[in-house]
Amino acid sequence: MKKLGLVLACSAFLATGCTSGYRVHVNGYSEPPKPIKPNATFYVEANDPNSRNPIFDNQIKAKIEAILKWYKYVPVSDINQCEYVISFREGMSSHGSYRYEPFYNTYLGFHSGYRAGYSFGYTTYVPYYENYYDQWLSLEVSSRNSEAHSNTEKVVWVGEAVVGTSNDDMRKVIDYLLVGCFDYFGVDTTRQRSVLIKADDPRILDIKYIR
């Protein structure tokens, strides 16, 4: 867990660098090898009926529907007309990290005497505490059996994505979490994968202003 926290802290640092974007860490779990059919129909629903922010959940739902269309899937508004159901949850946790910052004791001036000249001061390093936030998204895909007298669902794929940042605003990273999950949609990743998603990614631009 400490190792993951260090990785995410480094990711937060990279996210604020020259390249605008986020490094997303993704895990995909699949029951059958290829659980999702091409051009399938999907119904998107929120997984948490007690959500504290249903408005944000509706925005995420709209973004998922847009990404489904990007991948040639068909979102539908009637759960009874779909082949698969997607539910989602999102959340955030925080942890602290110490680092050392240089502290300059500066006294610039000229003095006379045996060793006349300028004094530039000296440098010490002081500990600095900073909060980091692990922001995560989980997608769950269930196949739907719509035969007569049977409306059962079976989970066939689960995707988990996490981003480490120094900012606690989920709205800044939700698009990247979604795109990260869809990079491995329906795939068993066998281990955690890491992908750098840039701000000019066409999928990010496509869902950026969906509200």
PDB file of C-alpha atoms in Angstrom:
ATOM      1  CA  MET A   1       0.000   0.000   0.000  1.00  0.00           C
ATOM      2  CA  LYS A   2       2.884   2.356   0.789  1.00  0.00           C
ATOM      3  CA  LYS A   3       4.406   1.523  -2.589  1.00  0.00           C
ATOM      4  CA  LEU A   4       1.160   2.409  -4.379  1.00  0.00           C
ATOM      5  CA  GLY A   5       0.965   5.660  -2.420  1.00  0.00           C
ATOM      6  CA  LEU A   6       4.498   6.545  -3.557  1.00  0.00           C
ATOM      7  CA  VAL A   7       3.620   5.745  -7.175  1.00  0.00           C
ATOM      8  CA  LEU A   8       0.506   7.909  -6.984  1.00  0.00           C
ATOM      9  CA  ALA A   9       2.440  10.748  -5.364  1.00  0.00           C
ATOM     10  CA  CYS A  10       4.914  10.637  -8.251  1.00  0.00           C
ATOM     11  CA  SER A  11       1.976  10.609 -10.649  1.00  0.00           C
ATOM     12  CA  ALA A  12       0.642  13.747  -8.993  1.00  0.00           C
ATOM     13  CA  PHE A  13       4.004  15.396  -9.573  1.00  0.00           C
ATOM     14  CA  LEU A  14       4.048  14.338 -13.225  1.00  0.00           C
ATOM     15  CA  ALA A  15       0.510  15.597 -13.712  1.00  0.00           C
ATOM     16  CA  THR A  16       1.634  19.127 -12.917  1.00  0.00           C
ATOM     17  CA  GLY A  17       4.656  19.002 -15.192  1.00  0.00           C
ATOM     18  CA  CYS A  18       5.139  20.245 -18.733  1.00  0.00           C
ATOM     19  CA  THR A  19       2.737  17.723 -20.266  1.00  0.00           C
ATOM     20  CA  SER A  20      -0.868  18.432 -19.371  1.00  0.00           C
ATOM     21  CA  GLY A  21      -2.604  15.191 -18.412  1.00  0.00           C
ATOM     22  CA  TYR A  22      -2.690  12.437 -15.826  1.00  0.00           C
ATOM     23  CA  ARG A  23      -1.142   9.033 -15.379  1.00  0.00           C
ATOM     24  CA  VAL A  24      -3.980   6.623 -14.682  1.00  0.00           C
ATOM     25  CA  HIS A  25      -3.488   3.256 -12.989  1.00  0.00           C
ATOM     26  CA  VAL A  26      -5.983   0.656 -14.212  1.00  0.00           C
ATOM     27  CA  ASN A  27      -6.993  -2.858 -13.220  1.00  0.00           C
ATOM     28  CA  GLY A  28      -9.434  -4.919 -15.286  1.00  0.00           C
ATOM     29  CA  TYR A  29     -11.080  -8.159 -14.159  1.00  0.00           C
ATOM     30  CA  SER A  30     -12.907 -10.375 -16.648  1.00  0.00           C
ATOM     31  CA  GLU A  31     -14.914 -13.550 -16.033  1.00  0.00           C
ATOM     32  CA  PRO A  32     -14.973 -14.976 -19.609  1.00  0.00           C
ATOM     33  CA  PRO A  33     -12.023 -14.128 -21.936  1.00  0.00           C
ATOM     34  CA  LYS A  34     -14.133 -11.851 -24.192  1.00  0.00           C
ATOM     35  CA  PRO A  35     -17.207 -10.929 -22.179  1.00  0.00           C
ATOM     36  CA  ILE A  36     -18.556  -8.031 -24.269  1.00  0.00           C
ATOM     37  CA  LYS A  37     -19.905  -8.397 -27.804  1.00  0.00           C
ATOM     38  CA  PRO A  38     -19.124  -5.789 -30.493  1.00  0.00           C
ATOM     39  CA  ASN A  39     -21.819  -3.166 -31.116  1.00  0.00           C
ATOM     40  CA  ALA A  40     -23.663  -4.288 -27.974  1.00  0.00           C
ATOM     41  CA  THR A  41     -26.414  -2.275 -26.286  1.00  0.00           C
ATOM     42  CA  PHE A  42     -25.781  -0.805 -22.816  1.00  0.00           C
ATOM     43  CA  TYR A  43     -27.856   0.734 -20.074  1.00  0.00           C
ATOM     44  CA  VAL A  44     -25.876   2.976 -17.702  1.00  0.00           C
ATOM     45  CA  GLU A  45     -26.964   3.285 -14.092  1.00  0.00           C
ATOM     46  CA  ALA A  46     -25.440   4.669 -10.904  1.00  0.00           C
ATOM     47  CA  ASN A  47     -24.420   1.956  -8.469  1.00  0.00           C
ATOM     48  CA  ASP A  48     -25.037   3.952  -5.297  1.00  0.00           C
ATOM     49  CA  PRO A  49     -28.695   4.895  -4.698  1.00  0.00           C
ATOM     50  CA  ASN A  50     -27.614   6.888  -1.630  1.00  0.00           C
ATOM     51  CA  SER A  51     -25.176   9.088  -3.522  1.00  0.00           C
ATOM     52  CA  ARG A  52     -24.601  12.511  -1.963  1.00  0.00           C
ATOM     53  CA  ASN A  53     -24.312  14.104  -5.395  1.00  0.00           C
ATOM     54  CA  PRO A  54     -26.816  12.703  -7.917  1.00  0.00           C
ATOM     55  CA  ILE A  55     -26.175  15.678 -10.232  1.00  0.00           C
ATOM     56  CA  PHE A  56     -22.516  14.691 -10.615  1.00  0.00           C
ATOM     57  CA  ASP A  57     -23.568  11.057 -11.061  1.00  0.00           C
ATOM     58  CA  ASN A  58     -25.838  12.059 -13.938  1.00  0.00           C
ATOM     59  CA  GLN A  59     -22.927  13.895 -15.543  1.00  0.00           C
ATOM     60  CA  ILE A  60     -20.754  10.783 -15.254  1.00  0.00           C
ATOM     61  CA  LYS A  61     -23.558   8.705 -16.751  1.00  0.00           C
ATOM     62  CA  ALA A  62     -23.758  11.071 -19.753  1.00  0.00           C
ATOM     63  CA  LYS A  63     -19.980  10.899 -20.212  1.00  0.00           C
ATOM     64  CA  ILE A  64     -20.051   7.070 -20.147  1.00  0.00           C
ATOM     65  CA  GLU A  65     -22.789   7.041 -22.770  1.00  0.00           C
ATOM     66  CA  ALA A  66     -20.695   9.343 -24.988  1.00  0.00           C
ATOM     67  CA  ILE A  67     -17.617   7.112 -24.632  1.00  0.00           C
ATOM     68  CA  LEU A  68     -19.713   4.030 -25.451  1.00  0.00           C
ATOM     69  CA  LYS A  69     -20.716   5.689 -28.721  1.00  0.00           C
ATOM     70  CA  TRP A  70     -17.032   6.482 -29.370  1.00  0.00           C
ATOM     71  CA  TYR A  71     -16.319   2.732 -29.197  1.00  0.00           C
ATOM     72  CA  LYS A  72     -19.302   1.889 -31.440  1.00  0.00           C
ATOM     73  CA  TYR A  73     -21.495   0.576 -28.631  1.00  0.00           C
ATOM     74  CA  VAL A  74     -25.145   1.579 -28.344  1.00  0.00           C
ATOM     75  CA  PRO A  75     -26.432   3.213 -25.121  1.00  0.00           C
ATOM     76  CA  VAL A  76     -30.170   2.774 -24.519  1.00  0.00           C
ATOM     77  CA  SER A  77     -32.569   4.466 -22.110  1.00  0.00           C
ATOM     78  CA  ASP A  78     -34.611   1.349 -21.283  1.00  0.00           C
ATOM     79  CA  ILE A  79     -32.932  -1.294 -19.143  1.00  0.00           C
ATOM     80  CA  ASN A  80     -35.265  -3.919 -20.615  1.00  0.00           C
ATOM     81  CA  GLN A  81     -33.836  -3.255 -24.099  1.00  0.00           C
ATOM     82  CA  CYS A  82     -30.145  -3.718 -23.268  1.00  0.00           C
ATOM     83  CA  GLU A  83     -27.688  -6.587 -23.431  1.00  0.00           C
ATOM     84  CA  TYR A  84     -25.406  -5.175 -20.727  1.00  0.00           C
ATOM     85  CA  VAL A  85     -25.739  -2.896 -17.720  1.00  0.00           C
ATOM     86  CA  ILE A  86     -22.924  -0.584 -16.579  1.00  0.00           C
ATOM     87  CA  SER A  87     -22.911   0.675 -13.013  1.00  0.00           C
ATOM     88  CA  PHE A  88     -20.271   2.906 -11.495  1.00  0.00           C
ATOM     89  CA  ARG A  89     -18.933   4.296  -8.241  1.00  0.00           C
ATOM     90  CA  GLU A  90     -16.386   7.004  -7.583  1.00  0.00           C
ATOM     91  CA  GLY A  91     -14.565   8.212  -4.488  1.00  0.00           C
ATOM     92  CA  MET A  92     -11.467   9.722  -2.967  1.00  0.00           C
ATOM     93  CA  SER A  93      -9.011   9.079  -0.145  1.00  0.00           C
ATOM     94  CA  SER A  94      -6.157  11.222   1.124  1.00  0.00           C
ATOM     95  CA  HIS A  95      -2.707  10.627   2.524  1.00  0.00           C
ATOM     96  CA  GLY A  96       0.193  12.843   3.517  1.00  0.00           C
ATOM     97  CA  SER A  97       3.751  12.978   2.316  1.00  0.00           C
ATOM     98  CA  TYR A  98       6.847  14.697   3.718  1.00  0.00           C
ATOM     99  CA  ARG A  99       9.471  16.239   1.513  1.00  0.00           C
ATOM    100  CA  TYR A 100      12.333  18.663   2.113  1.00  0.00           C
ATOM    101  CA  GLU A 101      12.390  22.140   0.621  1.00  0.00           C
ATOM    102  CA  PRO A 102      15.443  24.462   0.524  1.00  0.00           C
ATOM    103  CA  PHE A 103      15.289  27.448   2.870  1.00  0.00           C
ATOM    104  CA  TYR A 104      17.636  30.280   1.997  1.00  0.00           C
ATOM    105  CA  ASN A 105      19.001  32.420   4.816  1.00  0.00           C
ATOM    106  CA  THR A 106      20.000  35.408   2.764  1.00  0.00           C
ATOM    107  CA  TYR A 107      21.939  38.394   3.985  1.00  0.00           C
ATOM    108  CA  LEU A 108      23.472  40.088   0.983  1.00  0.00           C
ATOM    109  CA  GLY A 109      25.948  42.862   1.757  1.00  0.00           C
ATOM    110  CA  PHE A 110      29.523  44.051   1.638  1.00  0.00           C
ATOM    111  CA  HIS A 111      31.770  43.986   4.674  1.00  0.00           C
ATOM    112  CA  SER A 112      35.302  45.273   5.155  1.00  0.00           C
ATOM    113  CA  GLY A 113      38.195  43.882   7.076  1.00  0.00           C
ATOM    114  CA  TYR A 114      40.667  41.078   6.660  1.00  0.00           C
ATOM    115  CA  ARG A 115      38.271  39.004   4.486  1.00  0.00           C
ATOM    116  CA  ALA A 116      36.357  41.787   2.770  1.00  0.00           C
ATOM    117  CA  GLY A 117      33.664  40.841   0.253  1.00  0.00           C
ATOM    118  CA  TYR A 118      29.954  39.910  -0.214  1.00  0.00           C
ATOM    119  CA  SER A 119      28.102  37.500   2.036  1.00  0.00           C
ATOM    120  CA  PHE A 120      25.405  35.437   0.308  1.00  0.00           C
ATOM    121  CA  GLY A 121      24.055  33.537   3.292  1.00  0.00           C
ATOM    122  CA  TYR A 122      23.540  29.776   3.523  1.00  0.00           C
ATOM    123  CA  THR A 123      20.928  27.154   2.684  1.00  0.00           C
ATOM    124  CA  THR A 124      19.154  24.723   4.985  1.00  0.00           C
ATOM    125  CA  TYR A 125      16.448  22.174   4.181  1.00  0.00           C
ATOM    126  CA  VAL A 126      13.207  22.104   6.119  1.00  0.00           C
ATOM    127  CA  PRO A 127      10.497  19.397   6.096  1.00  0.00           C
ATOM    128  CA  TYR A 128       7.343  20.186   4.159  1.00  0.00           C
ATOM    129  CA  TYR A 129       4.079  18.251   4.555  1.00  0.00           C
ATOM    130  CA  GLU A 130       1.670  17.960   1.639  1.00  0.00           C
ATOM    131  CA  ASN A 131      -1.644  16.152   1.168  1.00  0.00           C
ATOM    132  CA  TYR A 132      -2.167  13.869  -1.821  1.00  0.00           C
ATOM    133  CA  TYR A 133      -5.494  12.535  -3.007  1.00  0.00           C
ATOM    134  CA  ASP A 134      -6.155   9.140  -4.549  1.00  0.00           C
ATOM    135  CA  GLN A 135      -9.227   9.625  -6.726  1.00  0.00           C
ATOM    136  CA  TRP A 136     -10.792   6.442  -8.039  1.00  0.00           C
ATOM    137  CA  LEU A 137     -13.520   5.113 -10.289  1.00  0.00           C
ATOM    138  CA  SER A 138     -14.988   1.623 -10.523  1.00  0.00           C
ATOM    139  CA  LEU A 139     -17.030   0.368 -13.492  1.00  0.00           C
ATOM    140  CA  GLU A 140     -19.030  -2.857 -13.352  1.00  0.00           C
ATOM    141  CA  VAL A 141     -20.478  -4.508 -16.471  1.00  0.00           C
ATOM    142  CA  SER A 142     -23.208  -7.128 -16.132  1.00  0.00           C
ATOM    143  CA  SER A 143     -24.720  -9.214 -18.923  1.00  0.00           C
ATOM    144  CA  ARG A 144     -28.486  -9.270 -18.895  1.00  0.00           C
ATOM    145  CA  ASN A 145     -30.647 -12.351 -19.486  1.00  0.00           C
ATOM    146  CA  SER A 146     -33.945 -11.011 -20.798  1.00  0.00           C
ATOM    147  CA  GLU A 147     -35.584 -14.342 -21.539  1.00  0.00           C
ATOM    148  CA  ALA A 148     -39.168 -14.887 -20.435  1.00  0.00           C
ATOM    149  CA  HIS A 149     -39.616 -14.976 -16.658  1.00  0.00           C
ATOM    150  CA  SER A 150     -35.930 -14.161 -16.195  1.00  0.00           C
ATOM    151  CA  ASN A 151     -34.289 -10.756 -15.768  1.00  0.00           C
ATOM    152  CA  THR A 152     -31.090 -11.919 -14.133  1.00  0.00           C
ATOM    153  CA  GLU A 153     -27.736 -10.160 -14.389  1.00  0.00           C
ATOM    154  CA  LYS A 154     -24.233 -11.630 -14.184  1.00  0.00           C
ATOM    155  CA  VAL A 155     -21.107  -9.547 -13.607  1.00  0.00           C
ATOM    156  CA  VAL A 156     -18.707 -10.165 -16.504  1.00  0.00           C
ATOM    157  CA  TRP A 157     -16.183  -7.341 -16.135  1.00  0.00           C
ATOM    158  CA  VAL A 158     -14.974  -4.897 -13.474  1.00  0.00           C
ATOM    159  CA  GLY A 159     -12.637  -2.011 -14.195  1.00  0.00           C
ATOM    160  CA  GLU A 160     -10.879   0.079 -11.569  1.00  0.00           C
ATOM    161  CA  ALA A 161      -8.926   3.281 -12.221  1.00  0.00           C
ATOM    162  CA  VAL A 162      -7.080   5.551  -9.810  1.00  0.00           C
ATOM    163  CA  VAL A 163      -5.186   8.836 -10.158  1.00  0.00           C
ATOM    164  CA  GLY A 164      -2.971  10.457  -7.527  1.00  0.00           C
ATOM    165  CA  THR A 165      -3.082  14.254  -7.412  1.00  0.00           C
ATOM    166  CA  SER A 166      -2.381  17.151  -5.065  1.00  0.00           C
ATOM    167  CA  ASN A 167      -5.850  18.574  -5.799  1.00  0.00           C
ATOM    168  CA  ASP A 168      -9.048  17.253  -4.227  1.00  0.00           C
ATOM    169  CA  ASP A 169     -11.363  18.272  -7.092  1.00  0.00           C
ATOM    170  CA  MET A 170     -12.814  15.083  -8.596  1.00  0.00           C
ATOM    171  CA  ARG A 171     -14.231  17.061 -11.517  1.00  0.00           C
ATOM    172  CA  LYS A 172     -10.688  17.687 -12.784  1.00  0.00           C
ATOM    173  CA  VAL A 173      -9.835  13.989 -13.148  1.00  0.00           C
ATOM    174  CA  ILE A 174     -13.102  12.109 -13.729  1.00  0.00           C
ATOM    175  CA  ASP A 175     -12.708  12.282 -17.536  1.00  0.00           C
ATOM    176  CA  TYR A 176      -9.238  10.727 -17.273  1.00  0.00           C
ATOM    177  CA  LEU A 177     -10.480   7.963 -14.977  1.00  0.00           C
ATOM    178  CA  LEU A 178     -13.237   7.120 -17.459  1.00  0.00           C
ATOM    179  CA  VAL A 179     -10.926   7.081 -20.463  1.00  0.00           C
ATOM    180  CA  GLY A 180      -8.395   5.007 -18.513  1.00  0.00           C
ATOM    181  CA  CYS A 181     -11.026   2.371 -17.753  1.00  0.00           C
ATOM    182  CA  PHE A 182     -12.177   2.264 -21.367  1.00  0.00           C
ATOM    183  CA  ASP A 183      -8.596   1.768 -22.538  1.00  0.00           C
ATOM    184  CA  TYR A 184      -8.998  -1.750 -21.107  1.00  0.00           C
ATOM    185  CA  PHE A 185     -12.760  -2.145 -21.462  1.00  0.00           C
ATOM    186  CA  GLY A 186     -13.721  -5.819 -21.270  1.00  0.00           C
ATOM    187  CA  VAL A 187     -10.083  -6.869 -20.823  1.00  0.00           C
ATOM    188  CA  ASP A 188      -8.507  -8.803 -17.964  1.00  0.00           C
ATOM    189  CA  THR A 189      -5.326  -6.817 -17.419  1.00  0.00           C
ATOM    190  CA  THR A 190      -3.765  -9.608 -15.232  1.00  0.00           C
ATOM    191  CA  ARG A 191      -2.034  -6.825 -13.256  1.00  0.00           C
ATOM    192  CA  GLN A 192      -2.246  -3.091 -12.729  1.00  0.00           C
ATOM    193  CA  ARG A 193      -1.534  -1.123 -15.896  1.00  0.00           C
ATOM    194  CA  SER A 194      -0.371   2.453 -16.135  1.00  0.00           C
ATOM    195  CA  VAL A 195      -1.325   4.790 -18.976  1.00  0.00           C
ATOM    196  CA  LEU A 196      -0.546   8.472 -19.528  1.00  0.00           C
ATOM    197  CA  ILE A 197      -3.623  10.252 -20.878  1.00  0.00           C
ATOM    198  CA  LYS A 198      -3.021  13.732 -22.246  1.00  0.00           C
ATOM    199  CA  ALA A 199      -5.400  16.663 -22.198  1.00  0.00           C
ATOM    200  CA  ASP A 200      -5.530  16.714 -26.015  1.00  0.00           C
ATOM    201  CA  ASP A 201      -6.662  13.086 -26.252  1.00  0.00           C
ATOM    202  CA  PRO A 202      -9.686  13.119 -28.626  1.00  0.00           C
ATOM    203  CA  ARG A 203     -11.766  11.152 -26.115  1.00  0.00           C
ATOM    204  CA  ILE A 204     -11.047  13.718 -23.394  1.00  0.00           C
ATOM    205  CA  LEU A 205     -11.994  16.566 -25.716  1.00  0.00           C
ATOM    206  CA  ASP A 206     -15.178  14.726 -26.705  1.00  0.00           C
ATOM    207  CA  ILE A 207     -16.552  14.502 -23.143  1.00  0.00           C
ATOM    208  CA  LYS A 208     -14.885  17.560 -21.572  1.00  0.00           C
ATOM    209  CA  TYR A 209     -17.938  19.822 -21.668  1.00  0.00           C
ATOM    210  CA  ILE A 210     -20.646  17.244 -21.018  1.00  0.00           C
ATOM    211  CA  ARG A 211     -22.637  18.423 -18.012  1.00  0.00           C
TER     212      ARG A 211
END
